PDB file of C-alpha atoms in Angstrom:
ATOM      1  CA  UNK O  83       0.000   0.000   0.000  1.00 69.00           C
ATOM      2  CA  UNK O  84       1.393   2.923  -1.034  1.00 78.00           C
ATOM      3  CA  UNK O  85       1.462   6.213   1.594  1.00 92.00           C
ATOM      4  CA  UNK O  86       0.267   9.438   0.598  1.00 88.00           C
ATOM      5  CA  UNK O  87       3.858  10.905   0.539  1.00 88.00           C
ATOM      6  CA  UNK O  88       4.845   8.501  -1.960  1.00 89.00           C
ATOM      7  CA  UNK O  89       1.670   9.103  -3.815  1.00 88.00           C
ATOM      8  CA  UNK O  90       1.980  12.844  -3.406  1.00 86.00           C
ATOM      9  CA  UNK O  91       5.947  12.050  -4.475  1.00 89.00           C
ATOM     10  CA  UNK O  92       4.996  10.953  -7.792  1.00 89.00           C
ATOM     11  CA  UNK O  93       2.307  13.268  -8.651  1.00 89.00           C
ATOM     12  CA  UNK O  94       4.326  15.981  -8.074  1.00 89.00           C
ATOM     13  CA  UNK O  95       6.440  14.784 -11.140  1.00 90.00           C
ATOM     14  CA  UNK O  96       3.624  16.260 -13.461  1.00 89.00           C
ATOM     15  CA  UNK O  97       4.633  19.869 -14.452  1.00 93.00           C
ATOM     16  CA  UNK O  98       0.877  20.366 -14.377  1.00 94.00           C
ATOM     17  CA  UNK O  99      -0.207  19.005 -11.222  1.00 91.00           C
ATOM     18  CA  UNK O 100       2.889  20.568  -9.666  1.00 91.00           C
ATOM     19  CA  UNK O 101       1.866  24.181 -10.461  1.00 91.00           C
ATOM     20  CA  UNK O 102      -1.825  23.553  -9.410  1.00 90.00           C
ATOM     21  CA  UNK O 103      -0.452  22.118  -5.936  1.00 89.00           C
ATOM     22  CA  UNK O 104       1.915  24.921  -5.074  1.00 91.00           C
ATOM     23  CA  UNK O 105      -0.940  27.726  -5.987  1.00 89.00           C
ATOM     24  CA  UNK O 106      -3.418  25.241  -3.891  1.00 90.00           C
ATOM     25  CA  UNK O 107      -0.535  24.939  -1.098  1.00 92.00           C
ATOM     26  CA  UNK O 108      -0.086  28.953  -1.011  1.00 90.00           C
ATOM     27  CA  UNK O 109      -3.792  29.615  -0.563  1.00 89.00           C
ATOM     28  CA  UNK O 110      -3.896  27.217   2.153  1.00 92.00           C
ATOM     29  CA  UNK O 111      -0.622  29.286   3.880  1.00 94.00           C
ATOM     30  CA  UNK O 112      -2.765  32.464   3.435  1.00 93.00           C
ATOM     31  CA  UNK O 113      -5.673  31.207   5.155  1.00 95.00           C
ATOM     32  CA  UNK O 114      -4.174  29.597   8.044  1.00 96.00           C
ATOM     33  CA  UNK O 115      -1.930  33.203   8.905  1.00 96.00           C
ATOM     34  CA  UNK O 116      -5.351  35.076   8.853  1.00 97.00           C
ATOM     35  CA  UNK O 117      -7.398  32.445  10.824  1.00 98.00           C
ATOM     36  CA  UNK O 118      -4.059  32.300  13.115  1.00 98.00           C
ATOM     37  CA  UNK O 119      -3.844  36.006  13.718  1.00 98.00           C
ATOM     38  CA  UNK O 120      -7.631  36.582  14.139  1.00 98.00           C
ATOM     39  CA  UNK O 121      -7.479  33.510  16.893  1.00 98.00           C
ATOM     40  CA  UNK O 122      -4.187  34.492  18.667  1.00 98.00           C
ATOM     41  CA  UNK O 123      -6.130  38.442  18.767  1.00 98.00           C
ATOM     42  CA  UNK O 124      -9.065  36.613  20.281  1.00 98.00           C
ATOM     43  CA  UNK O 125     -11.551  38.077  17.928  1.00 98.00           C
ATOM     44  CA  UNK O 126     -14.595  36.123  16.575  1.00 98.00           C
ATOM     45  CA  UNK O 127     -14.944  35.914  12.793  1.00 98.00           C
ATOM     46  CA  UNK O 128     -18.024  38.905  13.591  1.00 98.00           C
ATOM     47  CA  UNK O 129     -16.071  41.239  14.642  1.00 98.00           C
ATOM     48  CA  UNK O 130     -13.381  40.528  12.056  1.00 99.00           C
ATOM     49  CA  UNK O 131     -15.778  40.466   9.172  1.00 98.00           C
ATOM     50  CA  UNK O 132     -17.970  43.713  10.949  1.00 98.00           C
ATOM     51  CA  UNK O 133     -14.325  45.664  10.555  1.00 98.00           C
ATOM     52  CA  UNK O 134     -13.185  44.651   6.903  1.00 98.00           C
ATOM     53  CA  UNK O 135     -17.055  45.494   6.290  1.00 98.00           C
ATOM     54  CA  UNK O 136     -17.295  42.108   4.282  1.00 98.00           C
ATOM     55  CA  UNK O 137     -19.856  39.090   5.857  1.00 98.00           C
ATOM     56  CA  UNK O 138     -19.186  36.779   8.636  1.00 98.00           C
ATOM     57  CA  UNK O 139     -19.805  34.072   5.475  1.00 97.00           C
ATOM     58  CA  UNK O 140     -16.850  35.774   3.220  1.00 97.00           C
ATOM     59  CA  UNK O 141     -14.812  35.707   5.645  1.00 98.00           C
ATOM     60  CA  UNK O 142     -15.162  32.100   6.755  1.00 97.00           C
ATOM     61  CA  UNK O 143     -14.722  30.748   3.071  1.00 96.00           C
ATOM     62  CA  UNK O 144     -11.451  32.876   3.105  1.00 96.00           C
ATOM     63  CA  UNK O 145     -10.580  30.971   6.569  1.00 96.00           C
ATOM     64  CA  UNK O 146     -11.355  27.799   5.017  1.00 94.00           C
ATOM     65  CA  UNK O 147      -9.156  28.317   1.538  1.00 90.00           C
ATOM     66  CA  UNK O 148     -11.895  29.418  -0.955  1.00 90.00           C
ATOM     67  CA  UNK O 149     -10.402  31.976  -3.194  1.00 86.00           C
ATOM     68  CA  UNK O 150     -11.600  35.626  -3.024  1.00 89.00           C
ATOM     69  CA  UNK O 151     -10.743  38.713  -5.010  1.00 93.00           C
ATOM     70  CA  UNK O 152      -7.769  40.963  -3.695  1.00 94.00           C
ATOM     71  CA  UNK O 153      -9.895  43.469  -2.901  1.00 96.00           C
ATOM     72  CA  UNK O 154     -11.504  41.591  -0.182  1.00 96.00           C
ATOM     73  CA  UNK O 155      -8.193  39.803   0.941  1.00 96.00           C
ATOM     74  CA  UNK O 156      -6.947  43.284   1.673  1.00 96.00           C
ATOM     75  CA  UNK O 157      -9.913  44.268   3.695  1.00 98.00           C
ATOM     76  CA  UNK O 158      -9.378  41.275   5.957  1.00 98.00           C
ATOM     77  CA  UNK O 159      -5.583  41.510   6.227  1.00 97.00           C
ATOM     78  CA  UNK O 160      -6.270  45.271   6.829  1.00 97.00           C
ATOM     79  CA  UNK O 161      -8.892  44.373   9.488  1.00 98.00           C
ATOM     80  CA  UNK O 162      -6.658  41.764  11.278  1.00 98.00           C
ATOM     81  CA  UNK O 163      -3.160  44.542  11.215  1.00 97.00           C
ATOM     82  CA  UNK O 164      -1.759  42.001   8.920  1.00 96.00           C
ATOM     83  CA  UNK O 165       1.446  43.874   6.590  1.00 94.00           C
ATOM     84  CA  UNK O 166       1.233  42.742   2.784  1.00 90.00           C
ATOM     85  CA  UNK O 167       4.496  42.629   1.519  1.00 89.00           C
ATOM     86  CA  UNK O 168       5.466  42.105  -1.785  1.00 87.00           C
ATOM     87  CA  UNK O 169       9.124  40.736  -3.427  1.00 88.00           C
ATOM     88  CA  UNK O 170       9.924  39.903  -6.483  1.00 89.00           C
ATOM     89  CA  UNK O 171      11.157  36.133  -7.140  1.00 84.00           C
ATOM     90  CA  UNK O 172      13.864  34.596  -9.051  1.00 85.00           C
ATOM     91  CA  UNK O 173      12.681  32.749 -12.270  1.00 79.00           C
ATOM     92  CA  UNK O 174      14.804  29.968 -13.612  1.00 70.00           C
ATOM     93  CA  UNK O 175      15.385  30.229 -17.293  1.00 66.00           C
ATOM     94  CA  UNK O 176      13.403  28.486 -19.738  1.00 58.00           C
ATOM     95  CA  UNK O 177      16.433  26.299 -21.606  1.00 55.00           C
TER      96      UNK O 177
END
């Protein structure tokens, strides 16, 4: 029976699935630092949603990894005193 790193392992040698995974995988990172930061401020999702003026709903999809539009991830990250900040990466050349 194979494990799910080994499964994962081989997957992952699919340029395709590769790309979809890390996008999937830095969604999920997003989400966890905002559900982190409004839980370590002991703030319910209310009072985070009442101050990024977005629903309690929106902001629990977020929380959860649905994707939302920038506008409203900036709300939340605004809401929460969560700094955006942006660097530009390294590309490997095509060969």
């Amino acid at each position: 029976m194979r494990t799910f790193k080994k499964h994962l392992k081989e997957k992952l040698k699919d340029r395709r699935f590769r790309e979809l995974y890390e996008e999937e995988k830095k969604l999920a990172e997003l989400s966890l630092k905002i559900l982190d930061t409004r839980e370590h401020l002991g703030l319910s999702q209310m009072e985070v949603a009442k101050r990024a003026k977005i629903t309690q709903q929106q902001l629990s999809k977020i929380e959860h990894g649905f994707n939302c539009n920038i506008a409203t991830f900036l709300k939340v990250c605004d809401a929460l005193g969560i700094k955006i900040a942006l660097e530009r990466q390294k590309f490997a050349h095509a060969a």
